Short mmCIF file of C-alpha atoms and ligand atoms in Angstrom, two decimals:
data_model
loop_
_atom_site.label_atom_id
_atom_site.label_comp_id
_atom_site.label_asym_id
_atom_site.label_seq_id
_atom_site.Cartn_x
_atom_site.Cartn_y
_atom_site.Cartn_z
CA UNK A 1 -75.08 -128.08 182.72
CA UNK A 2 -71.37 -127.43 182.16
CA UNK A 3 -70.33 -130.75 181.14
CA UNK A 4 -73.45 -131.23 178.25
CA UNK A 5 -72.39 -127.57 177.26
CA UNK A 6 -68.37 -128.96 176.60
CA UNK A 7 -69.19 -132.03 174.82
CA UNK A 8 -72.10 -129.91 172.53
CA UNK A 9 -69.24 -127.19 171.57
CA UNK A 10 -65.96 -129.32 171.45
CA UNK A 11 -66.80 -132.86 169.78
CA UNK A 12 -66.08 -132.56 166.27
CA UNK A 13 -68.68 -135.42 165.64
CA UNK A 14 -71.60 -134.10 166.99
CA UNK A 15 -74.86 -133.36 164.97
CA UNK A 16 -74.37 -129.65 166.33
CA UNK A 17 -70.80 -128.47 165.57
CA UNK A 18 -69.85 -125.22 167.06
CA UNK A 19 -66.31 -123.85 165.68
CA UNK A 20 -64.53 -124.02 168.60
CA UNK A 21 -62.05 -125.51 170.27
CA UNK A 22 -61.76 -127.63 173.58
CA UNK A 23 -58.85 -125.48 175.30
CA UNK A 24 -57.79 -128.24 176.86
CA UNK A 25 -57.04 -130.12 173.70
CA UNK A 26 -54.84 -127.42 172.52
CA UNK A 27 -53.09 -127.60 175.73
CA UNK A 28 -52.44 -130.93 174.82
CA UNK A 29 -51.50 -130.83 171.21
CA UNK A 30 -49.68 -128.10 172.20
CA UNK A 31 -47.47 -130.30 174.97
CA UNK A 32 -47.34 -133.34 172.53
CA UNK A 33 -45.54 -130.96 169.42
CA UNK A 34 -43.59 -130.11 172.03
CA UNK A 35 -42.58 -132.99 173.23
CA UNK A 36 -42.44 -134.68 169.78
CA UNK A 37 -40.01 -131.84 168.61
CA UNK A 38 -37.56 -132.28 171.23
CA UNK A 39 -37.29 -135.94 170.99
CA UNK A 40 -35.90 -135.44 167.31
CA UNK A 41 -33.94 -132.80 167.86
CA UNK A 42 -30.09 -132.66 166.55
CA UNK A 43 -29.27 -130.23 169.34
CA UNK A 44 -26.55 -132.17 171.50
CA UNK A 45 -27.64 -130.32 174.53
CA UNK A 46 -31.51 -131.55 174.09
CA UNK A 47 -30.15 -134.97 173.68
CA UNK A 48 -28.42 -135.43 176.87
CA UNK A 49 -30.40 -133.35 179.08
CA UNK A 50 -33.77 -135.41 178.05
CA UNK A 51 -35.99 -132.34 179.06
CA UNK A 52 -39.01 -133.47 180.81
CA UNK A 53 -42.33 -131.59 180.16
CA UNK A 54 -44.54 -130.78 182.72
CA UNK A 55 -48.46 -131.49 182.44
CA UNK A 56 -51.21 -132.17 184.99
CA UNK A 57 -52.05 -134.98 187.39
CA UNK A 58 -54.24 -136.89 185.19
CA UNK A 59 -52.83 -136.64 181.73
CA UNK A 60 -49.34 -137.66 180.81
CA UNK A 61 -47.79 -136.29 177.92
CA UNK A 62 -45.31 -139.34 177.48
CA UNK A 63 -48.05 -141.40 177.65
CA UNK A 64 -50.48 -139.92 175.16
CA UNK A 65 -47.78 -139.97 172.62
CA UNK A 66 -46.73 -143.54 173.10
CA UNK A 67 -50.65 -144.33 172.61
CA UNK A 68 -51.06 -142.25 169.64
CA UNK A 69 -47.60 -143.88 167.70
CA UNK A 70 -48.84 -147.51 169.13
CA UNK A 71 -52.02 -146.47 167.16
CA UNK A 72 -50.49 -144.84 164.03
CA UNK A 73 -48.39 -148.31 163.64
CA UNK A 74 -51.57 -150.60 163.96
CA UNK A 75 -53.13 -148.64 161.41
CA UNK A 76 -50.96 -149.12 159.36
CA UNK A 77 -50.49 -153.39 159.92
CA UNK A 78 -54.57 -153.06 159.23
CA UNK A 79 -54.69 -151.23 156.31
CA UNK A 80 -56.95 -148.05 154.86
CA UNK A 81 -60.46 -148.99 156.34
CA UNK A 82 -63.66 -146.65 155.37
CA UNK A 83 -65.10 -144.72 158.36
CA UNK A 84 -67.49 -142.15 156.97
CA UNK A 85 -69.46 -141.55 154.31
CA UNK A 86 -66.86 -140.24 151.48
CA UNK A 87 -66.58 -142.04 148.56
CA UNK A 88 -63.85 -145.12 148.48
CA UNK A 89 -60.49 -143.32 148.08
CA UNK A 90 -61.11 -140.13 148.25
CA UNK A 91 -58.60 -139.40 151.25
CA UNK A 92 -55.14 -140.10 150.56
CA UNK A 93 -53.66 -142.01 153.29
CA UNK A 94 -50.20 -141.20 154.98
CA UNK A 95 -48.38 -144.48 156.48
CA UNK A 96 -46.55 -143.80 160.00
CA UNK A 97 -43.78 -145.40 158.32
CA UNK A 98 -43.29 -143.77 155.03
CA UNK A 99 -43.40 -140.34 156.44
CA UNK A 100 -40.86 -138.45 158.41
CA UNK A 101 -40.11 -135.24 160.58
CA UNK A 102 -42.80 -132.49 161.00
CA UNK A 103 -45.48 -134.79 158.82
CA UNK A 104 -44.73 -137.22 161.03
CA UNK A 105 -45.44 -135.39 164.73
CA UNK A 106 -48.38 -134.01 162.93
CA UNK A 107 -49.58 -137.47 162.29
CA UNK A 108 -49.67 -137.68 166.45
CA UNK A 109 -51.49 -134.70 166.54
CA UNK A 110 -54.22 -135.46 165.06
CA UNK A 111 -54.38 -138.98 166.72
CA UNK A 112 -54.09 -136.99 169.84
CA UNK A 113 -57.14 -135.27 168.40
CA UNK A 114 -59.14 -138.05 167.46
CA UNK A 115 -59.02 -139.67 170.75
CA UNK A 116 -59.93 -136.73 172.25
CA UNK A 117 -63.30 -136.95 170.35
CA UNK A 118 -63.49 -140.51 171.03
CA UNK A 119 -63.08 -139.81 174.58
CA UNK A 120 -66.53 -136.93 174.37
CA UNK A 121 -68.76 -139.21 172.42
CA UNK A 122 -68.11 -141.77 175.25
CA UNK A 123 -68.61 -139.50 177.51
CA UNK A 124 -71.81 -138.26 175.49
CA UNK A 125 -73.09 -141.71 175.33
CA UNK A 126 -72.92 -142.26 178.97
CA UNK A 127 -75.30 -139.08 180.09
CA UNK A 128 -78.80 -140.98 178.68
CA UNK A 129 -80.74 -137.40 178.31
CA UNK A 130 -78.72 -134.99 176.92
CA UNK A 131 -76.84 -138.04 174.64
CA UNK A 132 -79.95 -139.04 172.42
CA UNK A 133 -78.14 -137.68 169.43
CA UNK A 134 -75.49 -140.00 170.00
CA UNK A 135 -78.49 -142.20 168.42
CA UNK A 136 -78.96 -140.19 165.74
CA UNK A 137 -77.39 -142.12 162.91
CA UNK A 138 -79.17 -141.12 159.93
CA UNK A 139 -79.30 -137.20 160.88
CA UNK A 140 -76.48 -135.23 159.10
CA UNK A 141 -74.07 -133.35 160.83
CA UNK A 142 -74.57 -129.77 160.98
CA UNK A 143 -71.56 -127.39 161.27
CA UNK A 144 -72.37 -124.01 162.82
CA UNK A 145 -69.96 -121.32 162.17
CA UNK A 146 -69.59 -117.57 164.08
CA UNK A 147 -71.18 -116.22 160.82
CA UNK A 148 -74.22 -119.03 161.34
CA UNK A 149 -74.33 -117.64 164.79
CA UNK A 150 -74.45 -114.09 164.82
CA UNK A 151 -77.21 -114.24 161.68
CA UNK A 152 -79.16 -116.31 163.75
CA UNK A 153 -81.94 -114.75 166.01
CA UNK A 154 -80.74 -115.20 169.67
CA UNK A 155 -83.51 -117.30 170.58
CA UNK A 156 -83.40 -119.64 167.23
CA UNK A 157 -79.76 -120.58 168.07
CA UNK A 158 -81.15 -121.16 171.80
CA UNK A 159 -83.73 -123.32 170.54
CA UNK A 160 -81.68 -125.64 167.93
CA UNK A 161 -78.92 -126.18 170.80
CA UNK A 162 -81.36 -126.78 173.79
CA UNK A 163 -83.06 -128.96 171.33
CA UNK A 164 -80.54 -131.20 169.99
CA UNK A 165 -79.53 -132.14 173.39
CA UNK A 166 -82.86 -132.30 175.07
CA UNK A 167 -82.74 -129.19 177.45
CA UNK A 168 -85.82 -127.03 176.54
CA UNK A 169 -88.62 -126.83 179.34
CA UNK A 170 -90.46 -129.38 178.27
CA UNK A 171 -92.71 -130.67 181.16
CA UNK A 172 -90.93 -133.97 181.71
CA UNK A 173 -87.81 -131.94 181.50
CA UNK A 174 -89.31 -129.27 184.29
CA UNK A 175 -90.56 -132.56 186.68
CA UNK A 176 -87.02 -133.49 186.35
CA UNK A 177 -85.44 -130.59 187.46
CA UNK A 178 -88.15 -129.97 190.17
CA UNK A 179 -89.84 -127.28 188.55
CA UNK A 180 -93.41 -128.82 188.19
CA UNK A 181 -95.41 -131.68 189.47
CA UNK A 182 -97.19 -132.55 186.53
CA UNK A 183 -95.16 -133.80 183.32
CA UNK A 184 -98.15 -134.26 180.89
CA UNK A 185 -99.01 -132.50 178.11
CA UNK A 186 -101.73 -130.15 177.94
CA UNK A 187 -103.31 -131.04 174.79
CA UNK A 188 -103.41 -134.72 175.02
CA UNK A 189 -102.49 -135.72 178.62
CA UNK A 190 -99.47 -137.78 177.29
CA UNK A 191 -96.00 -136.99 178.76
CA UNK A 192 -94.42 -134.01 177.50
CA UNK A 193 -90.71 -135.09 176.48
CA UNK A 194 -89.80 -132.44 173.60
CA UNK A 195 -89.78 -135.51 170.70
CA UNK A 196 -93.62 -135.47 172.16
CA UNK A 197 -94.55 -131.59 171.30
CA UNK A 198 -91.76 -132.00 168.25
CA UNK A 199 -93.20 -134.84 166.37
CA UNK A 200 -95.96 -137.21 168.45
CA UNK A 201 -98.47 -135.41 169.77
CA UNK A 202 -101.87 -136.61 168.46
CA UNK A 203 -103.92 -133.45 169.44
CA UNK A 204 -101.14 -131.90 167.90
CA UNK A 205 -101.32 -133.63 164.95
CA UNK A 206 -105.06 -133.53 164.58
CA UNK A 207 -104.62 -129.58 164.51
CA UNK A 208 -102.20 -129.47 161.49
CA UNK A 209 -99.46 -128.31 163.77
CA UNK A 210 -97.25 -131.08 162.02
CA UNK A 211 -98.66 -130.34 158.64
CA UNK A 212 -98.51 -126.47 158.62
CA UNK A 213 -94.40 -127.21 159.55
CA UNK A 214 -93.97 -129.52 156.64
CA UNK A 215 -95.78 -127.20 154.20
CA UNK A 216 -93.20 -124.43 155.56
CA UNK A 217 -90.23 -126.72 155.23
CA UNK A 218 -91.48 -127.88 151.24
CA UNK A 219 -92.21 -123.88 150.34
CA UNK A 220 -88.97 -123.26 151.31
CA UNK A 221 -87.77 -126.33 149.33
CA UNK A 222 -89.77 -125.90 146.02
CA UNK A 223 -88.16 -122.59 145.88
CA UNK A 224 -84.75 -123.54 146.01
CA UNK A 225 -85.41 -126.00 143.66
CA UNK A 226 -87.29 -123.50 141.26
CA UNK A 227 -84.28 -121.61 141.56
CA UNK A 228 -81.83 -123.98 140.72
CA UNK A 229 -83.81 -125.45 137.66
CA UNK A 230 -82.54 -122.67 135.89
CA UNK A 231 -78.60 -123.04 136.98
CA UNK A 232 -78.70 -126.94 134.82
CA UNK A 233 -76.37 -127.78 132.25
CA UNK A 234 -78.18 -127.32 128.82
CA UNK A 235 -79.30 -130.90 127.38
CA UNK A 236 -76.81 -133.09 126.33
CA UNK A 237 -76.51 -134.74 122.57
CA UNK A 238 -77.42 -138.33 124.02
CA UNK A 239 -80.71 -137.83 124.66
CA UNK A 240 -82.77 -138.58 121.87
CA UNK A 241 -86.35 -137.90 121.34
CA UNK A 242 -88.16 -140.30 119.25
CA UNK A 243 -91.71 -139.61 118.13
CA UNK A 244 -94.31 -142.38 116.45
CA UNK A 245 -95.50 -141.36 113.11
CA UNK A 246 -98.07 -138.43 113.14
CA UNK A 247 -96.52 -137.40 116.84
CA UNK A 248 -99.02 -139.29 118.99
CA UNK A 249 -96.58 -140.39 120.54
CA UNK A 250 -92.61 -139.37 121.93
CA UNK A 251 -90.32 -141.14 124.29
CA UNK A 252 -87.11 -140.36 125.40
CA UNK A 253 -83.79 -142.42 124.92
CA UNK A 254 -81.11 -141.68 127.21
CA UNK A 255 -77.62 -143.56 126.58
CA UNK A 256 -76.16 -144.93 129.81
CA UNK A 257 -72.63 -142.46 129.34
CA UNK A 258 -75.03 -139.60 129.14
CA UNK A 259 -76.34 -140.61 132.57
CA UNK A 260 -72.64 -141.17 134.03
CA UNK A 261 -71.38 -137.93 132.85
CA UNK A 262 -74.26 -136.08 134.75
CA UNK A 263 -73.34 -133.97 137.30
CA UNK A 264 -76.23 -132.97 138.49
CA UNK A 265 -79.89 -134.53 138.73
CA UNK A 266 -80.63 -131.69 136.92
CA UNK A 267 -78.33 -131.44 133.93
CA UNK A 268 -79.07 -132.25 130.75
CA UNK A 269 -82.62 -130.36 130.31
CA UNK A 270 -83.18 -126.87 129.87
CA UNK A 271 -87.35 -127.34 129.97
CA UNK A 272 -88.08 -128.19 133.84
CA UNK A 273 -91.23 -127.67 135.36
CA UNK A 274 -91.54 -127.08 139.08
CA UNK A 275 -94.67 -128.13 141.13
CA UNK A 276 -95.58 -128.71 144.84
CA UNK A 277 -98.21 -129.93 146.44
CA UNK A 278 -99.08 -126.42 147.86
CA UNK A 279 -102.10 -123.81 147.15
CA UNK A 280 -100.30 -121.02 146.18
CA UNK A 281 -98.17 -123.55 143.62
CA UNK A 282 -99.02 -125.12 139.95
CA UNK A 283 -100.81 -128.32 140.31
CA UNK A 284 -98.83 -131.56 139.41
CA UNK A 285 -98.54 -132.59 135.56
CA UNK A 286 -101.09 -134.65 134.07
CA UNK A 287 -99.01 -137.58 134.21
CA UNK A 288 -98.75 -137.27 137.71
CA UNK A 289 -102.40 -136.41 138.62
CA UNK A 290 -103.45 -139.50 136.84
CA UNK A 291 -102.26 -141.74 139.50
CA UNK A 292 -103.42 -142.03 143.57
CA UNK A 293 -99.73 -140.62 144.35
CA UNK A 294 -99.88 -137.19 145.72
CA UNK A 295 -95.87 -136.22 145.84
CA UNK A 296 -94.75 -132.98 147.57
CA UNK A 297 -93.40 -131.86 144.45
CA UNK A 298 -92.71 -132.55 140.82
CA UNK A 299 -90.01 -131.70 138.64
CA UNK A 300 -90.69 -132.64 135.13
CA UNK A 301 -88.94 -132.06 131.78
CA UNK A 302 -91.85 -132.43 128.84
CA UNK A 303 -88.53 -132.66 126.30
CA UNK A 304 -87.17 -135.60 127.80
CA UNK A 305 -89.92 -137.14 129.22
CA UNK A 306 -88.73 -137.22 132.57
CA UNK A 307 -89.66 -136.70 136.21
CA UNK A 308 -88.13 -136.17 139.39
CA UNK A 309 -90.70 -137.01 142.39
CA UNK A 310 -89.37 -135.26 145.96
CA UNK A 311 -91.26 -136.31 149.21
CA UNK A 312 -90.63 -134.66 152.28
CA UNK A 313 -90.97 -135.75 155.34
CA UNK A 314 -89.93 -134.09 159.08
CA UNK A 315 -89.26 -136.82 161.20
CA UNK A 316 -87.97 -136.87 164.68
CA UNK A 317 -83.89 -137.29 164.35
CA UNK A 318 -84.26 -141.02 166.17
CA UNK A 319 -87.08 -142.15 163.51
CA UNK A 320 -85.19 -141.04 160.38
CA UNK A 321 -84.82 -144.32 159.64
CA UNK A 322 -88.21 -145.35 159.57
CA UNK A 323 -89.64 -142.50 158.09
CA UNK A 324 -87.38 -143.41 154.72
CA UNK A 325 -88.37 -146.69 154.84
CA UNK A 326 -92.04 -145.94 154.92
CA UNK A 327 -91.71 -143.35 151.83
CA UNK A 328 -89.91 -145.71 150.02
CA UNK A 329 -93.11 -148.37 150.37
CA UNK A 330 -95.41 -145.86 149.17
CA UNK A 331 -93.32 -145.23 145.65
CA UNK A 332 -92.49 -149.40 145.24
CA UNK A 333 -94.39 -150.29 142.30
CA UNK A 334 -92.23 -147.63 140.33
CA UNK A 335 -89.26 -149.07 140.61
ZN1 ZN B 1 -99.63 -134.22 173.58
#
């Protein structure tokens, strides 16, 4: 499917991001610096001749810039306005009127752009199979570069693209493109859509399939964290330990600057303990085996009196959502 293929590759807002770019909209940022260049030029023979610049049938280059400026001025009479995730300010903002010359047709360029991906994701959006991750609003977007690519196994990076936009042979997918007769699924006689074999499958389920995944994802986890236990800042002169007479017993006092200036969750301890709720890991600390809780792992620092609970959880991308929510129940009564 060419069209699913373009809008996986080219929309810089997709979950998947491949680094490359839409041909097409370097055709057309190409025509609009163009265009924008000329318009300002000094050159007396530019001025009067008013070059036109040819472009297709369907997209006018005139056009597109008058759109872009119209939109560079409004955003301006609105004001700065948060649209992702960053923290409040942490993009400086250029105003269509304070800047000038090549800052300036740049400024249309990269409206140009952004309508461009506006454009896809409507596009995306409108195609109700392949454009389920349009729904996808707690999943993180993933940036694939050439290096990603080429590491990858050639079926892995077949996989993770025919997966994020709902193309592997799933039996539902094979009724629909007359393939097969029968869309169910052979373990439980349910309809086979991949978020079926992926995450709801009861037979499925029942055999550990789910569990043997997460226990592969929270390996790979507890080792990174294991790792990076040992890259923390050493402890910090605000925490203070005090200890009851005799030593039965020691708490930890942590000033609220010391918590501000920590850059890391880890910082500020050098004595962390890893543990996961594997076999081939250390069981939990005692503090934590004392309770009903069972987290996937535990990092504690004896010192400080601290722990750090991580529960994992491999959700389908559209129930990411719910799957939070649901954690955060179980762990309530500690906060
Ligand atoms: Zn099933």
């Amino acid at each position: 499917d060419f069209q699913t293929w373009q809008l996986a590759m080219y929309c810089r807002k997709a979950k998947l991001k491949l680094t490359m770019k839409s041909i097409l909209e370097e055709y057309k940022c190409g025509k609009v610096r163009l265009v924008t260049m000329l318009e300002e030029s000094d050159d007396p023979v530019v001025k009067t001749v008013k070059p036109s610049i040819k472009t297709g049938r369907k997209w006018k280059v005139a056009e597109a810039i008058d759109e872009a400026k119209e939109c560079l001025r409004l955003k301006e009479v609105i004001g700065q306005t948060q649209t992702d995730r960053k923290g409040l300010g942490s993009s400086s903002v250029k105003w269509w009127s304070k800047t000038e010359g090549k800052e300036k047709r740049d400024m249309v360029i990269e409206e140009v752009r952004q309508r461009e991906d506006v454009r896809r994701i409507q596009k995306a959006v409108q195609q109700p199979q392949q454009g389920q991750w349009t729904n996808w609003d707690s999943a993180m977007q993933r940036s694939l570069t050439w290096k990603d690519i080429w590491q990858m196994a050639p079926l892995r990076i077949r996989f993770l693209i025919r997966s994020v936009y709902d193309l592997l042979p799933s039996n539902a997918n094979l009724v629909r493109w007359g393939k097969k007769d029968d869309p169910t699924c052979p373990l439980c006689h349910g309809r086979q859509t991949t978020e079926h074999v992926l995450s709801s499958c009861k037979v499925a389920l029942s055999q550990g399939r789910y569990t043997w995944r997460h226990n592969r994802v929270l390996q790979e986890l507890a080792s990174v964290i294991s790792t990076a236990k040992g890259q923390s800042n050493p402890p910090s002169p605000s925490f203070t330990i005090f200890t009851t007479e005799g030593g039965a017993r020691k708490w930890c006092w942590r000033s609220n600057t010391a918590s501000n200036q920590r850059k890391g969750l880890l910082d500020g301890c050098d004595d962390w303990e890893v543990s996961a709720d594997l076999p081939e890991w250390d069981e939990h600390p005692e503090v934590i085996r004392r309770t009903t809780l069972k987290p996937d792992i535990v990092i504690h620092s004896p010192s400080t009196q601290q722990v750090i609970m991580v529960e994992l959880t491999v959700p389908y991308e559209s129930r990411m959502e719910q799957a939070h929510t649901y954690k955060k129940e179980k762990y309530l009564d500690l906060t």
